[in-house]
CSV table of C-alpha atoms in Angstrom, one decimal:
chain,number,residue,atom,x,y,z
A,1,MET,CA,-166.8,15.9,34.6
A,2,GLU,CA,-166.1,19.5,33.6
A,3,ILE,CA,-164.2,20.7,30.6
A,4,VAL,CA,-163.1,24.4,30.4
A,5,LEU,CA,-161.6,25.8,27.2
A,6,ARG,CA,-159.2,28.5,28.3
A,7,ASN,CA,-156.9,30.7,26.2
A,8,ASN,CA,-153.8,28.8,27.2
A,9,LEU,CA,-155.0,25.3,27.9
A,10,ILE,CA,-157.8,22.7,27.9
A,11,LEU,CA,-158.8,22.0,31.5
A,12,ILE,CA,-160.5,18.7,32.4
A,13,ARG,CA,-161.8,18.3,35.9
A,14,THR,CA,-162.9,14.7,36.6
A,15,GLY,CA,-162.8,11.9,39.0
A,16,PHE,CA,-160.3,9.1,39.4
A,17,ASP,CA,-162.6,6.6,37.7
A,18,THR,CA,-162.3,8.5,34.5
A,19,LEU,CA,-158.5,8.9,34.9
A,20,ASN,CA,-158.3,5.1,34.9
A,21,THR,CA,-160.4,4.4,31.8
A,22,VAL,CA,-158.5,2.6,29.0
A,23,TRP,CA,-158.7,5.5,26.5
A,24,MET,CA,-157.4,8.0,29.1
A,25,LYS,CA,-154.5,5.8,30.3
A,26,GLU,CA,-153.5,5.1,26.7
A,27,PHE,CA,-153.3,8.8,25.9
A,28,LEU,CA,-151.3,9.5,29.0
A,29,ASN,CA,-149.0,6.5,28.5
A,30,HIS,CA,-148.1,7.9,25.0
A,31,HIS,CA,-147.3,11.3,26.5
A,32,ALA,CA,-145.3,10.0,29.5
A,33,ARG,CA,-142.3,12.1,28.6
A,34,GLY,CA,-144.3,15.2,28.1
A,35,MET,CA,-146.2,15.3,31.3
A,36,LEU,CA,-145.8,17.6,34.3
A,37,PHE,CA,-147.1,16.3,37.6
A,38,LEU,CA,-148.8,19.0,39.7
A,39,PRO,CA,-150.7,18.8,43.0
A,40,LYS,CA,-153.7,16.5,42.2
A,41,ALA,CA,-153.3,17.1,38.5
A,42,VAL,CA,-151.1,16.4,35.4
A,43,LEU,CA,-150.3,18.8,32.6
A,44,VAL,CA,-149.8,17.2,29.1
A,45,PHE,CA,-147.9,19.2,26.5
A,46,ARG,CA,-148.4,18.9,22.8
A,47,ASN,CA,-146.1,16.5,21.0
A,48,GLU,CA,-145.8,17.0,17.2
A,49,THR,CA,-145.3,13.2,16.7
A,50,LEU,CA,-148.5,12.4,18.5
A,51,VAL,CA,-151.0,14.7,16.8
A,52,GLN,CA,-153.4,11.9,15.7
A,53,ILE,CA,-153.3,10.3,19.2
A,54,ARG,CA,-154.3,13.6,20.7
A,55,GLU,CA,-157.1,14.1,18.2
A,56,ASP,CA,-158.4,10.6,18.9
A,57,PHE,CA,-158.3,11.3,22.6
A,58,LEU,CA,-160.3,14.5,22.2
A,59,LYS,CA,-162.9,12.6,20.2
A,60,GLU,CA,-163.3,10.0,23.0
A,61,LEU,CA,-163.3,12.7,25.6
A,62,SER,CA,-166.1,14.6,23.8
A,63,ARG,CA,-168.2,11.4,23.4
A,64,HIS,CA,-167.7,10.6,27.1
A,65,HIS,CA,-168.7,14.1,28.1
A,66,ALA,CA,-171.7,14.2,25.8
A,67,ALA,CA,-173.0,11.0,27.4
A,68,THR,CA,-173.7,12.8,30.7
A,69,HIS,CA,-174.6,16.3,29.3
A,70,ASP,CA,-177.2,17.6,26.9
A,71,PHE,CA,-175.1,19.0,24.1
A,72,ASP,CA,-174.0,18.3,20.5
A,73,HIS,CA,-171.0,16.1,20.6
A,74,GLN,CA,-169.6,17.1,17.2
A,75,PHE,CA,-170.0,20.9,17.9
A,76,PHE,CA,-168.1,20.5,21.2
A,77,LEU,CA,-165.4,18.5,19.6
A,78,ARG,CA,-164.8,21.1,16.9
A,79,SER,CA,-164.4,23.7,19.7
A,80,MET,CA,-161.8,21.6,21.4
A,81,LEU,CA,-159.9,20.8,18.2
A,82,ARG,CA,-159.3,24.6,17.8
A,83,TYR,CA,-157.1,24.4,20.8
A,84,GLY,CA,-154.8,22.0,19.0
A,85,THR,CA,-151.5,23.6,20.2
A,86,GLN,CA,-152.5,24.1,23.8
A,87,PRO,CA,-151.5,21.9,26.8
A,88,ILE,CA,-154.2,19.7,28.4
A,89,LYS,CA,-154.5,19.8,32.1
A,90,ILE,CA,-156.3,16.9,33.8
A,91,GLU,CA,-157.3,17.7,37.3
A,92,LEU,CA,-159.0,15.7,40.0
A,93,GLU,CA,-162.3,17.1,41.1
A,94,LYS,CA,-161.5,16.3,44.7
A,95,LEU,CA,-158.6,14.8,46.6
A,96,GLU,CA,-159.1,11.1,47.1
A,97,LYS,CA,-158.0,9.2,50.2
A,98,PRO,CA,-154.2,8.7,49.6
A,99,GLN,CA,-153.2,5.2,48.6
A,100,SER,CA,-149.7,4.0,49.7
A,101,VAL,CA,-147.5,2.7,46.9
A,102,LYS,CA,-144.2,1.0,47.8
A,103,VAL,CA,-141.4,1.8,45.3
A,104,ASN,CA,-138.3,-0.4,45.5
A,105,LEU,CA,-134.9,1.0,44.6
A,106,TYR,CA,-131.9,-1.3,43.7
A,107,ALA,CA,-128.4,-0.2,42.5
A,108,TYR,CA,-126.7,-2.8,40.4
A,109,ASN,CA,-123.6,-0.6,40.5
A,110,LYS,CA,-122.8,3.2,40.3
A,111,ASN,CA,-124.1,3.4,36.7
A,112,THR,CA,-127.5,1.5,36.8
A,113,VAL,CA,-130.5,1.7,39.0
A,114,LEU,CA,-133.6,-0.5,39.0
A,115,ILE,CA,-136.9,1.1,40.1
A,116,PHE,CA,-139.8,-1.4,40.5
A,117,ILE,CA,-143.1,-1.7,42.3
A,118,ASP,CA,-144.8,-4.8,43.5
A,119,ILE,CA,-148.2,-4.0,42.0
A,120,PRO,CA,-148.3,-2.4,38.5
A,121,ASN,CA,-149.2,1.3,38.6
A,122,SER,CA,-149.0,3.3,35.4
A,123,TRP,CA,-149.4,6.6,37.2
A,124,VAL,CA,-146.3,6.1,39.4
A,125,ILE,CA,-144.3,4.6,36.6
A,126,ASN,CA,-145.2,7.4,34.2
A,127,TYR,CA,-144.2,9.9,36.8
A,128,PHE,CA,-140.7,8.4,36.9
A,129,ARG,CA,-140.6,8.3,33.1
A,130,SER,CA,-141.5,12.0,32.9
A,131,GLN,CA,-138.8,12.9,35.3
A,132,LEU,CA,-136.0,10.6,34.1
A,133,GLU,CA,-136.8,10.9,30.3
A,134,VAL,CA,-133.7,9.9,28.2
A,135,TYR,CA,-132.0,8.1,31.1
A,136,VAL,CA,-134.5,5.2,31.0
A,137,GLU,CA,-132.9,2.3,29.2
A,138,ARG,CA,-135.9,-0.1,29.3
A,139,GLY,CA,-139.0,-0.6,31.3
A,140,THR,CA,-142.4,-2.3,31.9
A,141,ASP,CA,-145.6,-1.2,33.6
A,142,SER,CA,-144.0,-2.1,36.9
A,143,SER,CA,-140.3,-1.4,36.5
A,144,LEU,CA,-137.7,0.9,35.0
A,145,VAL,CA,-133.9,0.5,34.4
A,146,VAL,CA,-132.2,3.8,34.6
A,147,ASP,CA,-128.7,4.8,33.4
A,148,VAL,CA,-127.2,7.1,36.0
A,149,SER,CA,-123.6,6.9,34.7
A,150,ASP,CA,-123.2,10.7,34.8
A,151,TYR,CA,-123.8,13.1,37.7
A,152,LYS,CA,-126.6,15.0,35.9
A,153,ALA,CA,-128.5,11.7,35.7
A,154,LYS,CA,-127.9,11.1,39.4
A,155,ALA,CA,-129.1,14.6,40.3
A,156,ARG,CA,-132.3,14.0,38.2
A,157,LEU,CA,-132.9,10.7,40.0
A,158,GLU,CA,-132.5,12.4,43.4
A,159,ARG,CA,-134.9,15.2,42.4
A,160,ALA,CA,-137.5,12.6,41.3
A,161,LEU,CA,-137.2,10.7,44.5
A,162,ASN,CA,-137.9,13.9,46.5
A,163,LYS,CA,-141.5,13.8,45.4
A,164,ARG,CA,-143.7,11.6,47.6
A,165,ASP,CA,-147.2,12.5,46.4
A,166,ILE,CA,-148.5,11.6,42.9
A,167,LEU,CA,-152.1,12.6,42.4
A,168,HIS,CA,-153.7,10.6,45.3
A,169,TYR,CA,-150.8,8.1,45.6
A,170,GLN,CA,-148.4,8.4,48.5
A,171,ILE,CA,-145.0,6.9,47.6
A,172,LYS,CA,-142.9,5.1,50.2
A,173,TYR,CA,-139.4,4.2,49.0
A,174,ARG,CA,-137.6,1.0,50.0
A,175,TYR,CA,-133.9,0.4,49.6
A,176,ASP,CA,-131.1,-1.3,51.5
A,177,ASN,CA,-128.1,0.2,53.2
A,178,HIS,CA,-125.9,-0.5,50.2
A,179,PHE,CA,-128.0,1.5,47.7
A,180,MET,CA,-126.4,4.9,48.2
A,181,SER,CA,-122.9,3.5,48.7
A,182,LYS,CA,-123.1,1.7,45.4
A,183,LEU,CA,-124.6,4.7,43.6
A,184,TYR,CA,-121.9,7.0,44.9
A,185,SER,CA,-118.9,4.6,45.0
A,186,ASP,CA,-116.8,7.4,43.5
A,187,PHE,CA,-117.1,9.2,46.8
A,188,ALA,CA,-115.7,6.3,49.0
A,189,SER,CA,-114.6,8.8,51.6
A,190,PHE,CA,-118.2,9.9,52.3
A,191,SER,CA,-119.8,8.0,55.1
A,192,PHE,CA,-123.4,7.0,54.4
A,193,GLY,CA,-124.0,4.7,57.3
A,194,ASP,CA,-127.5,3.4,58.0
A,195,LEU,CA,-129.7,5.7,55.8
A,196,CYS,CA,-132.8,4.4,57.6
A,197,LYS,CA,-131.6,5.7,61.0
A,198,GLN,CA,-129.3,8.7,60.4
A,199,ASP,CA,-131.5,11.8,59.8
A,200,ASP,CA,-128.4,14.0,59.6
A,201,GLU,CA,-127.1,12.1,56.6
A,202,ASP,CA,-130.4,12.2,54.9
A,203,GLU,CA,-130.5,16.0,55.3
A,204,LYS,CA,-127.0,16.4,53.9
A,205,ILE,CA,-128.0,14.3,50.8
A,206,HIS,CA,-131.0,16.5,50.4
A,207,LEU,CA,-128.9,19.7,50.4
A,208,TYR,CA,-126.7,18.3,47.5
A,209,THR,CA,-129.9,17.4,45.7
A,210,VAL,CA,-131.3,20.9,46.0
A,211,LEU,CA,-128.1,22.2,44.4
A,212,GLU,CA,-128.3,19.4,41.7
A,213,CYS,CA,-124.8,18.3,42.6
A,214,PRO,CA,-123.5,14.8,43.5
A,215,VAL,CA,-122.8,14.1,47.1
A,216,GLY,CA,-119.3,15.2,48.0
A,217,ALA,CA,-119.0,17.7,45.1
A,218,SER,CA,-116.2,20.2,45.3
A,219,GLN,CA,-116.8,23.8,46.5
A,220,ASP,CA,-116.2,25.1,43.0
A,221,LYS,CA,-118.9,22.8,41.7
A,222,LEU,CA,-121.4,23.8,44.4
A,223,LYS,CA,-120.7,27.5,43.8
A,224,LYS,CA,-121.1,27.2,40.0
A,225,SER,CA,-124.4,25.2,40.3
A,226,TYR,CA,-125.7,27.6,42.9
A,227,LYS,CA,-125.1,30.7,40.7
A,228,LYS,CA,-126.7,29.0,37.7
A,229,LEU,CA,-129.8,27.9,39.6
A,230,ALA,CA,-130.2,31.2,41.4
A,231,LYS,CA,-130.4,33.0,38.1
A,232,VAL,CA,-133.1,30.6,36.9
A,233,TYR,CA,-135.3,30.6,40.1
A,234,HIS,CA,-134.9,34.2,41.1
A,235,PRO,CA,-138.4,35.6,41.7
A,236,ASP,CA,-137.7,38.7,39.8
A,237,LYS,CA,-137.4,36.6,36.6
A,238,ILE,CA,-141.2,35.8,36.6
A,239,VAL,CA,-142.9,39.0,37.8
A,240,HIS,CA,-145.5,38.5,35.0
A,241,GLU,CA,-146.4,34.9,35.9
A,242,GLN,CA,-149.2,33.7,38.0
A,243,PRO,CA,-149.0,34.2,41.8
A,244,ASN,CA,-148.6,30.5,42.6
A,245,MET,CA,-145.6,30.3,40.2
A,246,ILE,CA,-144.0,33.3,42.0
A,247,THR,CA,-144.5,31.5,45.3
A,248,HIS,CA,-142.9,28.3,43.9
A,249,TYR,CA,-139.9,30.2,42.5
A,250,THR,CA,-139.5,32.1,45.8
A,251,GLN,CA,-139.5,28.9,47.8
A,252,LYS,CA,-137.0,27.2,45.4
A,253,PHE,CA,-134.7,30.3,45.6
A,254,GLN,CA,-134.8,30.2,49.4
A,255,LEU,CA,-134.0,26.5,49.4
A,256,LEU,CA,-131.0,27.1,47.2
A,257,GLN,CA,-129.7,29.8,49.5
A,258,GLU,CA,-130.1,27.6,52.6
A,259,ALA,CA,-128.5,24.6,50.9
A,260,TYR,CA,-125.5,26.6,49.6
A,261,THR,CA,-125.0,28.3,53.0
A,262,ALA,CA,-125.0,24.9,54.8
A,263,LEU,CA,-122.6,23.2,52.4
A,264,ARG,CA,-120.1,25.9,51.5
A,265,VAL,CA,-116.8,26.2,53.4
A,266,VAL,CA,-116.1,29.8,54.6
A,267,SER,CA,-112.4,30.6,54.5
């Protein structure tokens, strides 16, 4: 394990064994809605209502670190506590061999979706919690019931389902041919067909997802959403950010342009 105190965050590099310790998982479970999942890492933001839980976590982290290094536990803890307002980034020291996790999707109707996994996995469930936030009605360590009664919720769900890699887990989604037709029953004229076989339909759904619009949205809706997102993700907006963020925004901006070009109707 390596702990680096930077000006803008506490960086913890560790193995997956440490990530799965009880005290680590408890800390992350409490912060499920305040986590950002990055390639082989998670970023945990400060939550004013969980200050004591964060402090207890740092105490346990310091003790764990001191057990394998020759330094004063209390001195190191005081140093970490000075970074009380900064995010905590927990990063895998190396990429583990990907493990496949099957995530099942079931639409009760156009307003409610069930996400469940056969074997409980707090990392995958916490990913969905972090992405769907206020739309989660109830859940366990292996399932979530999500309210998707408005189009913003549906767009958020689609965006969450676009991600297939969580730390060293590889997600494989399973759903029947009625899933999308139930979810978008308002758009009865749209032909979904067999989603497992028709790549063209999958691509079309992806384009609407990029623009954060429901499938079959009007041209005015597409144009409005495109303009709003283009302002947010234009690379010129983040010229002072880190290079990797500029690359991310540039790629997102290009995707927006491609999606809008493909879906708009030119008069």
